[in-house]
PDB file of C-alpha atoms and ligand atoms in Angstrom:
ATOM      1  CA  MET A   1     -95.758  44.086  20.542  1.00  0.00           C
ATOM      2  CA  ASP A   2     -98.299  45.088  23.136  1.00  0.00           C
ATOM      3  CA  THR A   3    -100.659  47.847  22.266  1.00  0.00           C
ATOM      4  CA  ASP A   4    -100.681  50.703  24.757  1.00  0.00           C
ATOM      5  CA  VAL A   5    -104.441  51.118  24.979  1.00  0.00           C
ATOM      6  CA  GLN A   6    -104.252  53.901  27.515  1.00  0.00           C
ATOM      7  CA  ALA A   7    -101.900  55.980  25.342  1.00  0.00           C
ATOM      8  CA  ASN A   8    -104.018  55.281  22.256  1.00  0.00           C
ATOM      9  CA  LEU A   9    -107.155  56.356  24.108  1.00  0.00           C
ATOM     10  CA  SER A  10    -105.477  59.621  25.110  1.00  0.00           C
ATOM     11  CA  SER A  11    -104.539  60.386  21.515  1.00  0.00           C
ATOM     12  CA  VAL A  12    -108.013  59.480  20.214  1.00  0.00           C
ATOM     13  CA  LEU A  13    -109.595  61.764  22.805  1.00  0.00           C
ATOM     14  CA  ALA A  14    -107.130  64.506  21.821  1.00  0.00           C
ATOM     15  CA  ARG A  15    -108.127  64.097  18.149  1.00  0.00           C
ATOM     16  CA  ILE A  16    -111.801  64.298  19.150  1.00  0.00           C
ATOM     17  CA  GLY A  17    -111.062  67.472  21.112  1.00  0.00           C
ATOM     18  CA  GLN A  18    -109.206  69.051  18.209  1.00  0.00           C
ATOM     19  CA  ALA A  19    -111.872  68.207  15.646  1.00  0.00           C
ATOM     20  CA  ALA A  20    -114.569  69.543  17.973  1.00  0.00           C
ATOM     21  CA  GLY A  21    -112.542  72.711  18.464  1.00  0.00           C
ATOM     22  CA  ARG A  22    -112.165  73.225  14.704  1.00  0.00           C
ATOM     23  CA  SER A  23    -115.919  72.957  14.252  1.00  0.00           C
ATOM     24  CA  ARG A  24    -116.771  74.908  17.435  1.00  0.00           C
ATOM     25  CA  ARG A  25    -118.545  71.951  18.946  1.00  0.00           C
ATOM     26  CA  ASP A  26    -118.584  70.731  22.536  1.00  0.00           C
ATOM     27  CA  PRO A  27    -116.366  67.605  22.698  1.00  0.00           C
ATOM     28  CA  ALA A  28    -118.662  66.286  25.433  1.00  0.00           C
ATOM     29  CA  ALA A  29    -121.400  65.975  22.778  1.00  0.00           C
ATOM     30  CA  ILE A  30    -119.347  63.375  20.912  1.00  0.00           C
ATOM     31  CA  ARG A  31    -119.441  59.811  22.180  1.00  0.00           C
ATOM     32  CA  LEU A  32    -116.507  57.490  21.607  1.00  0.00           C
ATOM     33  CA  VAL A  33    -117.594  53.919  20.943  1.00  0.00           C
ATOM     34  CA  ALA A  34    -114.732  51.437  21.121  1.00  0.00           C
ATOM     35  CA  VAL A  35    -115.014  48.831  18.365  1.00  0.00           C
ATOM     36  CA  THR A  36    -113.762  45.596  19.908  1.00  0.00           C
ATOM     37  CA  LYS A  37    -114.107  43.047  17.105  1.00  0.00           C
ATOM     38  CA  THR A  38    -111.158  40.590  17.272  1.00  0.00           C
ATOM     39  CA  VAL A  39    -109.970  42.264  20.529  1.00  0.00           C
ATOM     40  CA  SER A  40    -109.392  39.973  23.517  1.00  0.00           C
ATOM     41  CA  GLU A  41    -111.334  40.351  26.723  1.00  0.00           C
ATOM     42  CA  ASP A  42    -108.157  41.237  28.640  1.00  0.00           C
ATOM     43  CA  VAL A  43    -107.456  44.141  26.325  1.00  0.00           C
ATOM     44  CA  ILE A  44    -111.090  45.259  26.413  1.00  0.00           C
ATOM     45  CA  LEU A  45    -110.904  45.326  30.200  1.00  0.00           C
ATOM     46  CA  GLU A  46    -107.752  47.443  29.954  1.00  0.00           C
ATOM     47  CA  ALA A  47    -109.664  49.901  27.805  1.00  0.00           C
ATOM     48  CA  VAL A  48    -112.548  49.936  30.274  1.00  0.00           C
ATOM     49  CA  GLN A  49    -110.123  50.624  33.117  1.00  0.00           C
ATOM     50  CA  ALA A  50    -108.681  53.492  31.054  1.00  0.00           C
ATOM     51  CA  GLY A  51    -112.150  55.025  30.744  1.00  0.00           C
ATOM     52  CA  VAL A  52    -113.914  53.454  27.751  1.00  0.00           C
ATOM     53  CA  ASP A  53    -117.599  53.175  28.635  1.00  0.00           C
ATOM     54  CA  CYS A  54    -119.136  52.144  25.356  1.00  0.00           C
ATOM     55  CA  ILE A  55    -118.282  49.061  23.307  1.00  0.00           C
ATOM     56  CA  ALA A  56    -119.360  47.970  19.844  1.00  0.00           C
ATOM     57  CA  GLU A  57    -119.365  44.495  18.366  1.00  0.00           C
ATOM     58  CA  ASN A  58    -120.249  43.308  14.851  1.00  0.00           C
ATOM     59  CA  TYR A  59    -121.641  39.892  15.736  1.00  0.00           C
ATOM     60  CA  VAL A  60    -124.166  38.692  18.284  1.00  0.00           C
ATOM     61  CA  GLN A  61    -122.162  35.589  19.161  1.00  0.00           C
ATOM     62  CA  ASP A  62    -118.935  37.540  19.802  1.00  0.00           C
ATOM     63  CA  ALA A  63    -120.745  39.982  22.027  1.00  0.00           C
ATOM     64  CA  ARG A  64    -122.346  37.217  24.022  1.00  0.00           C
ATOM     65  CA  LYS A  65    -118.996  35.664  24.887  1.00  0.00           C
ATOM     66  CA  LYS A  66    -117.345  38.953  25.763  1.00  0.00           C
ATOM     67  CA  LYS A  67    -120.278  40.260  27.762  1.00  0.00           C
ATOM     68  CA  GLU A  68    -120.048  37.265  30.094  1.00  0.00           C
ATOM     69  CA  ARG A  69    -116.729  38.641  31.243  1.00  0.00           C
ATOM     70  CA  ILE A  70    -117.084  42.402  30.783  1.00  0.00           C
ATOM     71  CA  GLY A  71    -120.677  42.674  31.954  1.00  0.00           C
ATOM     72  CA  SER A  72    -122.993  45.668  31.925  1.00  0.00           C
ATOM     73  CA  ARG A  73    -120.615  48.268  33.307  1.00  0.00           C
ATOM     74  CA  VAL A  74    -120.289  49.502  29.698  1.00  0.00           C
ATOM     75  CA  GLN A  75    -122.931  50.238  27.098  1.00  0.00           C
ATOM     76  CA  TRP A  76    -123.069  47.655  24.283  1.00  0.00           C
ATOM     77  CA  HIS A  77    -123.723  48.681  20.663  1.00  0.00           C
ATOM     78  CA  LEU A  78    -124.316  46.367  17.718  1.00  0.00           C
ATOM     79  CA  ILE A  79    -122.724  47.769  14.564  1.00  0.00           C
ATOM     80  CA  GLY A  80    -122.855  44.727  12.285  1.00  0.00           C
ATOM     81  CA  HIS A  81    -125.728  43.558  10.129  1.00  0.00           C
ATOM     82  CA  LEU A  82    -128.402  41.813  12.181  1.00  0.00           C
ATOM     83  CA  GLN A  83    -130.424  38.919  10.823  1.00  0.00           C
ATOM     84  CA  LYS A  84    -134.033  38.702  11.922  1.00  0.00           C
ATOM     85  CA  ASN A  85    -133.503  35.246  13.408  1.00  0.00           C
ATOM     86  CA  LYS A  86    -130.912  36.713  15.793  1.00  0.00           C
ATOM     87  CA  ALA A  87    -133.170  39.567  16.933  1.00  0.00           C
ATOM     88  CA  LYS A  88    -134.159  37.903  20.170  1.00  0.00           C
ATOM     89  CA  GLN A  89    -130.579  37.206  21.201  1.00  0.00           C
ATOM     90  CA  ALA A  90    -129.532  40.714  20.226  1.00  0.00           C
ATOM     91  CA  ILE A  91    -132.218  42.228  22.440  1.00  0.00           C
ATOM     92  CA  GLY A  92    -130.771  40.433  25.455  1.00  0.00           C
ATOM     93  CA  LEU A  93    -127.252  41.705  24.789  1.00  0.00           C
ATOM     94  CA  PHE A  94    -127.268  45.173  23.312  1.00  0.00           C
ATOM     95  CA  ASP A  95    -128.297  48.557  24.653  1.00  0.00           C
ATOM     96  CA  VAL A  96    -128.202  50.143  21.215  1.00  0.00           C
ATOM     97  CA  ILE A  97    -128.626  48.537  17.795  1.00  0.00           C
ATOM     98  CA  GLU A  98    -127.113  50.835  15.177  1.00  0.00           C
ATOM     99  CA  THR A  99    -127.927  48.748  12.130  1.00  0.00           C
ATOM    100  CA  VAL A 100    -131.700  48.668  11.688  1.00  0.00           C
ATOM    101  CA  ASP A 101    -132.248  48.910   7.959  1.00  0.00           C
ATOM    102  CA  ASP A 102    -135.636  47.461   7.184  1.00  0.00           C
ATOM    103  CA  GLU A 103    -139.135  47.246   8.509  1.00  0.00           C
ATOM    104  CA  PHE A 104    -139.100  43.488   9.065  1.00  0.00           C
ATOM    105  CA  LEU A 105    -136.078  43.698  11.312  1.00  0.00           C
ATOM    106  CA  ALA A 106    -137.643  46.618  13.200  1.00  0.00           C
ATOM    107  CA  VAL A 107    -140.830  44.644  13.752  1.00  0.00           C
ATOM    108  CA  ALA A 108    -138.905  41.564  14.951  1.00  0.00           C
ATOM    109  CA  LEU A 109    -136.950  43.725  17.403  1.00  0.00           C
ATOM    110  CA  GLU A 110    -140.160  45.371  18.574  1.00  0.00           C
ATOM    111  CA  ARG A 111    -141.686  42.005  19.351  1.00  0.00           C
ATOM    112  CA  PHE A 112    -138.801  40.719  21.475  1.00  0.00           C
ATOM    113  CA  SER A 113    -138.096  44.070  23.068  1.00  0.00           C
ATOM    114  CA  GLY A 114    -141.756  44.273  24.055  1.00  0.00           C
ATOM    115  CA  GLU A 115    -141.511  40.856  25.711  1.00  0.00           C
ATOM    116  CA  THR A 116    -138.684  42.082  27.936  1.00  0.00           C
ATOM    117  CA  GLY A 117    -140.621  45.214  28.869  1.00  0.00           C
ATOM    118  CA  LYS A 118    -137.741  47.478  27.949  1.00  0.00           C
ATOM    119  CA  VAL A 119    -137.344  50.094  25.263  1.00  0.00           C
ATOM    120  CA  LEU A 120    -134.449  49.513  22.889  1.00  0.00           C
ATOM    121  CA  ASP A 121    -132.504  52.402  21.359  1.00  0.00           C
ATOM    122  CA  VAL A 122    -131.947  51.955  17.636  1.00  0.00           C
ATOM    123  CA  LEU A 123    -130.288  53.843  14.811  1.00  0.00           C
ATOM    124  CA  VAL A 124    -131.251  53.495  11.184  1.00  0.00           C
ATOM    125  CA  GLN A 125    -128.275  52.494   9.037  1.00  0.00           C
ATOM    126  CA  VAL A 126    -128.204  54.347   5.733  1.00  0.00           C
ATOM    127  CA  ASN A 127    -126.415  53.004   2.648  1.00  0.00           C
ATOM    128  CA  LEU A 128    -125.375  56.295   1.062  1.00  0.00           C
ATOM    129  CA  SER A 129    -122.954  54.779  -1.439  1.00  0.00           C
ATOM    130  CA  ARG A 130    -125.555  52.263  -2.655  1.00  0.00           C
ATOM    131  CA  GLU A 131    -122.898  49.581  -2.796  1.00  0.00           C
ATOM    132  CA  SER A 132    -124.813  46.339  -3.002  1.00  0.00           C
ATOM    133  CA  SER A 133    -122.241  44.675  -0.736  1.00  0.00           C
ATOM    134  CA  LYS A 134    -123.187  47.022   2.117  1.00  0.00           C
ATOM    135  CA  SER A 135    -126.191  46.784   4.352  1.00  0.00           C
ATOM    136  CA  GLY A 136    -128.204  49.862   5.205  1.00  0.00           C
ATOM    137  CA  ALA A 137    -131.429  51.351   3.907  1.00  0.00           C
ATOM    138  CA  PRO A 138    -131.239  53.342   0.676  1.00  0.00           C
ATOM    139  CA  PRO A 139    -131.776  57.032   1.502  1.00  0.00           C
ATOM    140  CA  GLU A 140    -135.255  57.159  -0.055  1.00  0.00           C
ATOM    141  CA  ASN A 141    -136.435  54.387   2.304  1.00  0.00           C
ATOM    142  CA  VAL A 142    -135.344  56.112   5.476  1.00  0.00           C
ATOM    143  CA  LEU A 143    -138.400  58.366   5.915  1.00  0.00           C
ATOM    144  CA  PRO A 144    -140.991  55.555   5.750  1.00  0.00           C
ATOM    145  CA  LEU A 145    -138.797  53.324   7.906  1.00  0.00           C
ATOM    146  CA  MET A 146    -138.441  56.010  10.553  1.00  0.00           C
ATOM    147  CA  GLU A 147    -142.159  56.711  10.489  1.00  0.00           C
ATOM    148  CA  ARG A 148    -142.749  53.001  11.019  1.00  0.00           C
ATOM    149  CA  ILE A 149    -140.291  52.820  13.935  1.00  0.00           C
ATOM    150  CA  CYS A 150    -141.816  55.914  15.546  1.00  0.00           C
ATOM    151  CA  GLY A 151    -145.083  53.962  15.738  1.00  0.00           C
ATOM    152  CA  LEU A 152    -143.495  51.068  17.651  1.00  0.00           C
ATOM    153  CA  ARG A 153    -143.658  51.120  21.424  1.00  0.00           C
ATOM    154  CA  SER A 154    -140.619  49.142  22.388  1.00  0.00           C
ATOM    155  CA  LEU A 155    -138.130  50.747  20.055  1.00  0.00           C
ATOM    156  CA  ARG A 156    -136.854  54.270  20.366  1.00  0.00           C
ATOM    157  CA  CYS A 157    -135.220  55.637  17.251  1.00  0.00           C
ATOM    158  CA  VAL A 158    -132.334  57.901  18.266  1.00  0.00           C
ATOM    159  CA  GLY A 159    -130.595  58.669  14.986  1.00  0.00           C
ATOM    160  CA  LEU A 160    -128.797  57.623  11.821  1.00  0.00           C
ATOM    161  CA  MET A 161    -125.663  55.589  11.160  1.00  0.00           C
ATOM    162  CA  THR A 162    -123.565  55.203   8.035  1.00  0.00           C
ATOM    163  CA  LEU A 163    -120.469  53.349   6.878  1.00  0.00           C
ATOM    164  CA  PRO A 164    -118.953  55.001   3.789  1.00  0.00           C
ATOM    165  CA  PRO A 165    -116.600  53.209   1.400  1.00  0.00           C
ATOM    166  CA  TYR A 166    -112.983  53.209   2.536  1.00  0.00           C
ATOM    167  CA  PHE A 167    -110.661  55.801   1.046  1.00  0.00           C
ATOM    168  CA  GLU A 168    -106.960  56.275   1.720  1.00  0.00           C
ATOM    169  CA  ASP A 169    -107.625  60.019   1.849  1.00  0.00           C
ATOM    170  CA  ALA A 170    -110.103  60.752   4.662  1.00  0.00           C
ATOM    171  CA  GLU A 171    -111.248  63.932   2.915  1.00  0.00           C
ATOM    172  CA  ARG A 172    -112.974  61.765   0.307  1.00  0.00           C
ATOM    173  CA  THR A 173    -115.389  60.486   2.977  1.00  0.00           C
ATOM    174  CA  ARG A 174    -116.522  64.023   3.806  1.00  0.00           C
ATOM    175  CA  PRO A 175    -119.331  64.079   1.183  1.00  0.00           C
ATOM    176  CA  TYR A 176    -120.858  60.965   2.760  1.00  0.00           C
ATOM    177  CA  PHE A 177    -120.786  62.479   6.223  1.00  0.00           C
ATOM    178  CA  SER A 178    -122.305  65.747   5.078  1.00  0.00           C
ATOM    179  CA  ALA A 179    -124.924  63.770   3.101  1.00  0.00           C
ATOM    180  CA  LEU A 180    -125.984  61.970   6.299  1.00  0.00           C
ATOM    181  CA  ARG A 181    -126.275  65.312   8.102  1.00  0.00           C
ATOM    182  CA  LYS A 182    -128.355  66.759   5.252  1.00  0.00           C
ATOM    183  CA  LEU A 183    -130.587  63.701   5.266  1.00  0.00           C
ATOM    184  CA  ARG A 184    -131.110  64.236   8.998  1.00  0.00           C
ATOM    185  CA  ASP A 185    -132.091  67.874   8.401  1.00  0.00           C
ATOM    186  CA  GLU A 186    -134.511  66.869   5.626  1.00  0.00           C
ATOM    187  CA  LEU A 187    -136.152  64.263   7.861  1.00  0.00           C
ATOM    188  CA  VAL A 188    -136.690  66.871  10.567  1.00  0.00           C
ATOM    189  CA  GLU A 189    -138.290  69.140   7.956  1.00  0.00           C
ATOM    190  CA  LYS A 190    -140.536  66.283   6.895  1.00  0.00           C
ATOM    191  CA  GLY A 191    -141.825  65.898  10.419  1.00  0.00           C
ATOM    192  CA  ILE A 192    -139.666  63.257  12.125  1.00  0.00           C
ATOM    193  CA  PRO A 193    -139.314  64.477  15.722  1.00  0.00           C
ATOM    194  CA  GLY A 194    -135.885  65.896  16.571  1.00  0.00           C
ATOM    195  CA  PRO A 195    -135.153  63.440  19.397  1.00  0.00           C
ATOM    196  CA  CYS A 196    -135.450  60.541  16.915  1.00  0.00           C
ATOM    197  CA  LEU A 197    -132.582  62.105  14.983  1.00  0.00           C
ATOM    198  CA  ARG A 198    -130.355  63.252  17.807  1.00  0.00           C
ATOM    199  CA  GLU A 199    -127.435  60.941  16.964  1.00  0.00           C
ATOM    200  CA  LEU A 200    -125.269  60.732  13.847  1.00  0.00           C
ATOM    201  CA  SER A 201    -123.026  57.665  14.102  1.00  0.00           C
ATOM    202  CA  MET A 202    -120.270  58.157  11.553  1.00  0.00           C
ATOM    203  CA  GLY A 203    -116.491  58.096  11.389  1.00  0.00           C
ATOM    204  CA  MET A 204    -113.934  55.369  12.124  1.00  0.00           C
ATOM    205  CA  SER A 205    -110.206  55.387  12.966  1.00  0.00           C
ATOM    206  CA  SER A 206    -109.092  56.877   9.657  1.00  0.00           C
ATOM    207  CA  ASP A 207    -111.729  59.566   9.282  1.00  0.00           C
ATOM    208  CA  PHE A 208    -113.517  60.355  12.555  1.00  0.00           C
ATOM    209  CA  ASP A 209    -111.965  63.844  12.625  1.00  0.00           C
ATOM    210  CA  VAL A 210    -113.725  64.659   9.359  1.00  0.00           C
ATOM    211  CA  ALA A 211    -116.962  63.044  10.615  1.00  0.00           C
ATOM    212  CA  ILE A 212    -116.906  65.244  13.725  1.00  0.00           C
ATOM    213  CA  GLU A 213    -116.440  68.341  11.578  1.00  0.00           C
ATOM    214  CA  GLU A 214    -119.563  67.236   9.689  1.00  0.00           C
ATOM    215  CA  GLY A 215    -121.630  66.689  12.825  1.00  0.00           C
ATOM    216  CA  ALA A 216    -120.950  63.151  14.146  1.00  0.00           C
ATOM    217  CA  THR A 217    -122.226  62.566  17.695  1.00  0.00           C
ATOM    218  CA  ILE A 218    -121.010  58.941  17.834  1.00  0.00           C
ATOM    219  CA  VAL A 219    -117.637  57.840  16.436  1.00  0.00           C
ATOM    220  CA  ARG A 220    -116.848  54.135  16.134  1.00  0.00           C
ATOM    221  CA  VAL A 221    -113.137  53.558  16.647  1.00  0.00           C
ATOM    222  CA  GLY A 222    -111.273  50.249  16.613  1.00  0.00           C
ATOM    223  CA  THR A 223    -107.801  50.312  15.058  1.00  0.00           C
ATOM    224  CA  ALA A 224    -106.737  53.657  16.558  1.00  0.00           C
ATOM    225  CA  LEU A 225    -107.392  52.210  20.030  1.00  0.00           C
ATOM    226  CA  PHE A 226    -106.387  48.591  19.696  1.00  0.00           C
ATOM    227  CA  GLY A 227    -103.981  48.451  16.745  1.00  0.00           C
ATOM    228  CA  ALA A 228    -104.450  46.800  13.376  1.00  0.00           C
ATOM    229  CA  ARG A 229    -106.673  43.726  13.285  1.00  0.00           C
ATOM    230  CA  LYS A 230    -104.860  40.546  12.249  1.00  0.00           C
ATOM    231  CA  THR A 231    -107.878  39.326  10.312  1.00  0.00           C
ATOM    232  CA  ALA A 232    -108.438  42.610   8.461  1.00  0.00           C
TER     233      ALA A 232
HETATM  234  C1  PLP B   1    -114.778  47.750  12.257  1.00  0.00           C
HETATM  235  C2  PLP B   1    -115.760  48.819  12.236  1.00  0.00           C
HETATM  236  C3  PLP B   1    -115.462  50.109  12.726  1.00  0.00           C
HETATM  237  C4  PLP B   1    -114.083  50.484  13.269  1.00  0.00           C
HETATM  238  O1  PLP B   1    -113.112  50.529  12.264  1.00  0.00           O
HETATM  239  P1  PLP B   1    -111.630  51.044  12.548  1.00  0.00           P
HETATM  240  O2  PLP B   1    -111.160  51.485  11.227  1.00  0.00           O
HETATM  241  O3  PLP B   1    -110.876  49.884  13.079  1.00  0.00           O
HETATM  242  O4  PLP B   1    -111.704  52.142  13.529  1.00  0.00           O
HETATM  243  C5  PLP B   1    -116.468  51.068  12.724  1.00  0.00           C
HETATM  244  N1  PLP B   1    -117.693  50.790  12.257  1.00  0.00           N
HETATM  245  C6  PLP B   1    -118.035  49.569  11.776  1.00  0.00           C
HETATM  246  C7  PLP B   1    -119.417  49.341  11.280  1.00  0.00           C
HETATM  247  C8  PLP B   1    -117.088  48.552  11.748  1.00  0.00           C
HETATM  248  O5  PLP B   1    -117.417  47.369  11.249  1.00  0.00           O
END
């Protein structure tokens, strides 16, 4: 059956509005990023026509293929783990890299970003659950990593990202979302400039309402827009 992307987008935006209302936040301060892994270019274009203006992909090679068709009318985010040897390609494709989690990757990105003369927006991915299967910097590494990135000219740190373990009950992800917000507040207290910590990227289809209540400014939503992934 065809997925009605336009109808799904309306209900996602309604959920964002309701969650913002519950937490007395301005819904305009919450950015919806459409996660398009496994989604065809035709369907992505449908979403763009319906108003999606920000797209996230997990892999450099998938983004390259899709960007040929979709182009730069939308903002492109990388939300999958990035290997250093793909840094140069990633720089050419993405407007925002949400998954910087160590110094070596940051320095590789700095080098290639510098060569293009642009400044790349990055988020530091934090591994709050400490699952070894997950990428992301352990919380205690985030301060030195951010200090390092702040000293680089061609990267602009704009915030933190996290991917909690999956729970059937979305309420169980709440502690991870509030932990990311608390980490943000601690980093500000320790002297990281506020603008480097403006964004909190957290929440997916099953739990973005809870993430918004805990302060998310970017929600990454795939399934609720495009239906279940066949390869899940
Ligand atoms: C796939 C993915 C999402 C979106 O997940 P859904 O449950 O389909 O909304 C969000 N963030 C990351 C990092 C992902 O890999």
